[in-house]
Amino acid sequence: MATKPAPRVGFYARLGVSEPFDPDHKLVTSPVFSPLVLAIIRLVLAFYGLFVLLFHLIWDAVKTHEANSFFSYFTHLSYTGLVAYYFAAGVQSLCYVRNRQKSYPLQRWPRPLQFLHLLLYSTISSYPFVVTVIFWALLSGPSTFGSTFDGWTNISEHAMNSLYALIEIVLTNVGPSPWLHLPLCIIMLACYLGVAYITHATQGIYTYSFLDPHKEHAKLAGYIVGVGVAECLAFLLARALTLLRARLAPRSRSHAGSDADSQQAIDDWEEIERPGTPVAHAV
């Protein structure tokens, strides 16, 4: 008897965009907090991050006159993405609450926007760990806490950024990032090298000292590869923590469903990612 071939997995399904999109409302719910509390937490952290960015940018413009290179630093670019995600996720959560927890706008938006939201999540759940490790391991020094301003900005941008990532990974129901997001995250990191060297060509500065080929010589290649490896490890860490939370969360809350529901949730995400696996309504 001939075996019926499995349906092909659609392009967007491989990128984590299911059809219908997020039917279980995982992007706007938490295993610990109510949707309203989650929305408030996200928006409060978003406004704090925006305040940090604006204050730092204005300080560089007025005090140090270095604002023209502010967005040449990967720290500031990734922190901007972090703030943007928290605003987007917070607004979606708030709309979910206002709609009596039935749906939220992103579910009705075009698929490219749904994908970009998920990809943004993949960056904010991995880049902060890379930034934190590299800064405290390679770049920090006596000037890190040289003034109150320096101490505050460095803690906010190089320590609290990882706390932001952990909050989204551990305290929400967002599923693990699809594997195809990892090469995209690495490609975006590689593109940043272009930003760094364009900045040197136009402004005469290296945003990070280890990117100076005249100083580092052969070590430069090692640093670049090391950053890529760090991103892979951060991505794996985020996935592992997400899967662990999905398994343990039902046991940690009184209103949770059964462990079977948690396992089904994990299987659903893995089903979307696994090539050749039948996916309902995938296009």
Coordinates of C-alpha atoms in Angstrom, one line a residue:
M1 CA 0.0 0.0 0.0
A2 CA 1.5 3.3 -1.1
T3 CA 2.3 5.8 1.7
K4 CA 0.8 9.3 1.2
P5 CA 3.7 11.9 1.1
A6 CA 3.7 14.4 3.9
P7 CA 2.5 17.9 2.9
R8 CA 5.3 20.4 2.2
V9 CA 6.0 22.9 5.0
G10 CA 5.4 26.4 3.8
F11 CA 8.0 29.2 3.7
Y12 CA 6.4 31.2 6.5
A13 CA 5.8 28.1 8.6
R14 CA 9.5 27.4 8.5
L15 CA 10.1 30.9 9.9
G16 CA 7.7 30.3 12.8
V17 CA 4.7 32.0 11.4
S18 CA 1.8 29.5 11.8
E19 CA -1.7 29.7 10.3
P20 CA -3.6 30.8 12.2
F21 CA -1.1 33.0 13.9
D22 CA -0.5 32.3 17.6
P23 CA -3.9 30.6 18.2
D24 CA -3.0 30.0 21.9
H25 CA -2.0 33.7 22.4
K26 CA 1.4 32.8 23.7
L27 CA 3.0 36.1 22.6
V28 CA 0.7 38.1 25.0
T29 CA 0.4 35.8 28.0
S30 CA 2.5 34.7 30.9
P31 CA 2.7 31.6 33.1
V32 CA 3.1 33.9 36.1
F33 CA 1.2 37.1 35.5
S34 CA -2.2 38.0 34.2
P35 CA -2.2 39.6 30.7
L36 CA -2.8 43.0 32.2
V37 CA 0.1 42.7 34.5
L38 CA 2.3 41.5 31.7
A39 CA 1.3 44.4 29.5
I40 CA 2.1 46.9 32.4
I41 CA 5.5 45.3 33.0
R42 CA 6.4 45.4 29.3
L43 CA 5.4 49.0 28.9
V44 CA 7.1 50.2 32.1
L45 CA 10.3 48.5 31.0
A46 CA 9.9 49.9 27.5
F47 CA 9.5 53.5 28.8
Y48 CA 12.5 53.0 31.1
G49 CA 14.6 51.8 28.2
L50 CA 13.5 54.7 26.0
F51 CA 14.4 57.1 28.8
V52 CA 17.9 55.6 29.0
L53 CA 18.4 55.9 25.2
L54 CA 17.2 59.4 25.0
F55 CA 19.1 60.6 28.1
H56 CA 22.3 59.0 26.8
L57 CA 21.8 60.4 23.3
I58 CA 21.2 63.9 24.6
W59 CA 24.1 63.7 27.0
D60 CA 26.4 62.7 24.1
A61 CA 25.1 65.6 22.0
V62 CA 25.4 68.2 24.8
K63 CA 28.3 67.1 27.0
T64 CA 30.7 65.0 24.9
H65 CA 29.6 66.0 21.4
E66 CA 29.7 62.4 20.2
A67 CA 26.1 61.9 19.3
N68 CA 27.0 61.5 15.6
S69 CA 28.4 58.1 16.4
F70 CA 25.8 57.0 18.9
F71 CA 24.1 54.5 16.6
S72 CA 27.3 53.2 15.3
Y73 CA 27.7 51.1 18.5
F74 CA 26.1 47.6 18.5
T75 CA 25.2 48.1 22.1
H76 CA 22.9 51.1 21.2
L77 CA 21.5 49.3 18.2
S78 CA 20.6 46.2 20.1
Y79 CA 19.2 48.2 23.0
T80 CA 17.0 50.1 20.6
G81 CA 15.7 46.8 19.3
L82 CA 15.1 45.7 22.8
V83 CA 13.0 48.8 23.6
A84 CA 11.2 48.6 20.3
Y85 CA 10.2 45.0 21.1
Y86 CA 9.0 45.8 24.6
F87 CA 6.8 48.6 23.2
A88 CA 5.4 46.4 20.4
A89 CA 4.8 43.5 22.8
G90 CA 3.4 45.7 25.5
V91 CA 0.9 47.4 23.1
Q92 CA -0.2 44.0 21.7
S93 CA -0.7 42.7 25.3
L94 CA -2.7 45.8 26.2
C95 CA -4.9 45.3 23.1
Y96 CA -5.4 41.7 24.0
V97 CA -6.6 42.8 27.4
R98 CA -9.0 45.4 26.0
N99 CA -10.3 42.8 23.5
R100 CA -11.3 40.6 26.5
Q101 CA -8.5 38.2 25.8
K102 CA -10.0 37.0 22.5
S103 CA -7.4 38.3 20.0
Y104 CA -4.8 41.0 19.4
P105 CA -3.9 43.1 16.3
L106 CA -0.8 41.2 15.3
Q107 CA -2.9 38.1 14.6
R108 CA -4.6 40.0 11.8
W109 CA -1.6 41.8 10.3
P110 CA 0.2 40.6 7.2
R111 CA 2.5 37.7 7.5
P112 CA 5.7 39.7 6.9
L113 CA 4.9 41.8 10.0
Q114 CA 4.2 38.7 12.0
F115 CA 7.6 37.2 10.9
L116 CA 9.4 40.5 11.7
H117 CA 7.9 40.5 15.2
L118 CA 9.1 36.9 15.8
L119 CA 12.5 37.7 14.4
L120 CA 12.8 40.8 16.6
Y121 CA 12.1 38.5 19.6
S122 CA 14.9 36.2 18.4
T123 CA 17.3 39.1 18.5
I124 CA 16.3 40.5 21.8
S125 CA 16.4 37.1 23.4
S126 CA 20.0 36.4 22.3
Y127 CA 21.9 39.7 21.4
P128 CA 21.7 41.1 25.0
F129 CA 23.7 38.1 26.3
V130 CA 26.3 38.6 23.7
V131 CA 26.6 42.3 24.5
T132 CA 26.8 41.7 28.2
V133 CA 29.5 39.0 28.0
I134 CA 31.7 40.9 25.5
F135 CA 31.4 44.2 27.4
W136 CA 32.3 42.9 30.8
A137 CA 34.9 40.4 29.5
L138 CA 36.7 42.6 27.0
L139 CA 35.7 46.3 27.2
S140 CA 35.0 47.3 30.8
G141 CA 37.7 49.0 32.8
P142 CA 38.2 51.7 35.4
S143 CA 36.1 54.2 33.5
T144 CA 33.1 51.8 33.5
F145 CA 32.0 53.4 36.9
G146 CA 34.1 56.5 36.5
S147 CA 31.0 58.7 37.2
T148 CA 27.4 58.3 38.2
F149 CA 26.3 58.7 34.6
D150 CA 28.8 56.1 33.4
G151 CA 27.8 53.6 36.0
W152 CA 24.1 54.1 35.4
T153 CA 24.3 53.8 31.6
N154 CA 26.6 50.8 31.7
I155 CA 24.4 48.9 34.2
S156 CA 21.3 49.8 32.1
E157 CA 22.8 49.0 28.7
H158 CA 25.2 46.2 29.6
A159 CA 23.6 44.4 32.5
M160 CA 19.9 45.2 32.6
N161 CA 19.6 44.4 28.9
S162 CA 20.2 40.7 29.7
L163 CA 17.6 41.0 32.5
Y164 CA 15.1 42.3 29.9
A165 CA 15.9 39.2 27.7
L166 CA 15.4 36.8 30.7
I167 CA 12.1 38.4 31.6
E168 CA 10.8 37.7 28.1
I169 CA 12.2 34.2 28.0
V170 CA 11.2 33.0 31.5
L171 CA 8.1 35.0 32.4
T172 CA 6.1 34.9 29.1
N173 CA 4.6 32.0 27.1
V174 CA 6.5 32.9 23.9
G175 CA 7.7 29.7 22.3
P176 CA 11.3 28.9 21.3
S177 CA 12.7 30.8 18.3
P178 CA 12.8 28.7 15.0
W179 CA 16.2 27.4 14.0
L180 CA 16.1 29.4 10.8
H181 CA 16.2 32.6 12.8
L182 CA 19.8 31.7 14.0
P183 CA 21.5 32.3 10.6
L184 CA 19.5 35.5 10.2
C185 CA 20.7 36.7 13.5
I186 CA 24.3 35.9 12.5
I187 CA 23.9 37.6 9.2
M188 CA 22.7 40.8 10.9
L189 CA 25.7 40.6 13.2
A190 CA 28.0 40.3 10.2
C191 CA 26.3 43.3 8.6
Y192 CA 27.2 45.3 11.7
L193 CA 30.9 44.9 10.7
G194 CA 30.0 47.1 7.8
V195 CA 28.6 49.7 10.1
A196 CA 31.7 49.6 12.2
Y197 CA 34.1 50.1 9.4
I198 CA 32.0 52.7 7.6
T199 CA 32.1 54.6 10.9
H200 CA 35.9 54.3 11.0
A201 CA 36.1 55.5 7.3
T202 CA 33.8 58.5 7.9
Q203 CA 34.6 59.5 11.5
G204 CA 38.1 58.0 12.1
I205 CA 37.1 55.9 15.2
Y206 CA 36.7 52.2 15.8
T207 CA 33.5 51.6 17.8
Y208 CA 35.2 48.7 19.5
S209 CA 38.9 48.4 20.0
F210 CA 39.1 44.7 19.1
L211 CA 37.9 45.6 15.6
D212 CA 41.1 47.5 14.8
P213 CA 43.1 45.4 12.4
H214 CA 46.3 47.4 12.9
K215 CA 46.2 46.7 16.6
E216 CA 44.8 43.2 16.7
H217 CA 46.2 41.7 13.5
A218 CA 45.4 38.0 13.3
K219 CA 43.4 38.1 16.5
L220 CA 40.7 40.1 14.6
A221 CA 39.5 37.1 12.8
G222 CA 39.4 35.2 16.1
Y223 CA 37.3 38.0 17.7
I224 CA 34.9 38.0 14.8
V225 CA 34.4 34.2 14.8
G226 CA 34.1 34.4 18.6
V227 CA 31.2 36.8 18.4
G228 CA 29.5 34.5 16.0
V229 CA 30.0 31.6 18.3
A230 CA 28.7 33.6 21.3
E231 CA 25.5 34.4 19.3
C232 CA 25.0 30.7 18.6
L233 CA 25.5 29.8 22.3
A234 CA 23.1 32.7 23.3
F235 CA 20.5 31.4 20.9
L236 CA 20.8 27.9 22.2
L237 CA 20.6 29.2 25.8
A238 CA 17.4 31.1 25.0
R239 CA 15.8 28.0 23.4
A240 CA 16.8 25.8 26.3
L241 CA 15.4 28.1 28.9
T242 CA 12.2 28.5 26.9
L243 CA 11.7 24.7 26.6
L244 CA 12.5 24.3 30.3
R245 CA 10.0 27.0 31.2
A246 CA 7.3 25.4 29.0
R247 CA 7.8 22.1 30.9
L248 CA 8.0 23.6 34.4
A249 CA 5.5 26.4 34.2
P250 CA 2.3 24.3 34.6
R251 CA 3.6 23.0 37.9
S252 CA 4.4 26.5 39.2
R253 CA 1.0 28.1 38.8
S254 CA -2.4 27.1 40.4
H255 CA -4.5 27.9 37.3
A256 CA -2.3 25.9 34.9
G257 CA -3.4 23.1 32.6
S258 CA -1.9 19.6 32.6
D259 CA 1.7 18.7 31.7
A260 CA 0.3 17.1 28.6
D261 CA -0.8 20.6 27.5
S262 CA 2.7 21.9 27.9
Q263 CA 4.2 19.0 26.0
Q264 CA 1.6 19.6 23.2
A265 CA 2.7 23.3 23.1
I266 CA 6.3 22.3 22.7
D267 CA 5.4 19.7 20.0
D268 CA 3.4 22.4 18.1
W269 CA 6.5 24.7 17.9
E270 CA 8.8 21.9 16.9
E271 CA 6.3 20.8 14.3
I272 CA 6.4 24.1 12.6
E273 CA 10.2 24.1 12.5
R274 CA 10.9 20.5 11.4
P275 CA 11.2 20.2 7.6
G276 CA 8.9 17.6 6.1
T277 CA 6.5 17.6 9.1
P278 CA 2.8 18.0 8.2
V279 CA 1.5 21.4 9.4
A280 CA -2.1 22.2 9.3
H281 CA -3.0 25.1 7.0
A282 CA 0.7 25.9 6.2
V283 CA 1.1 27.9 3.1

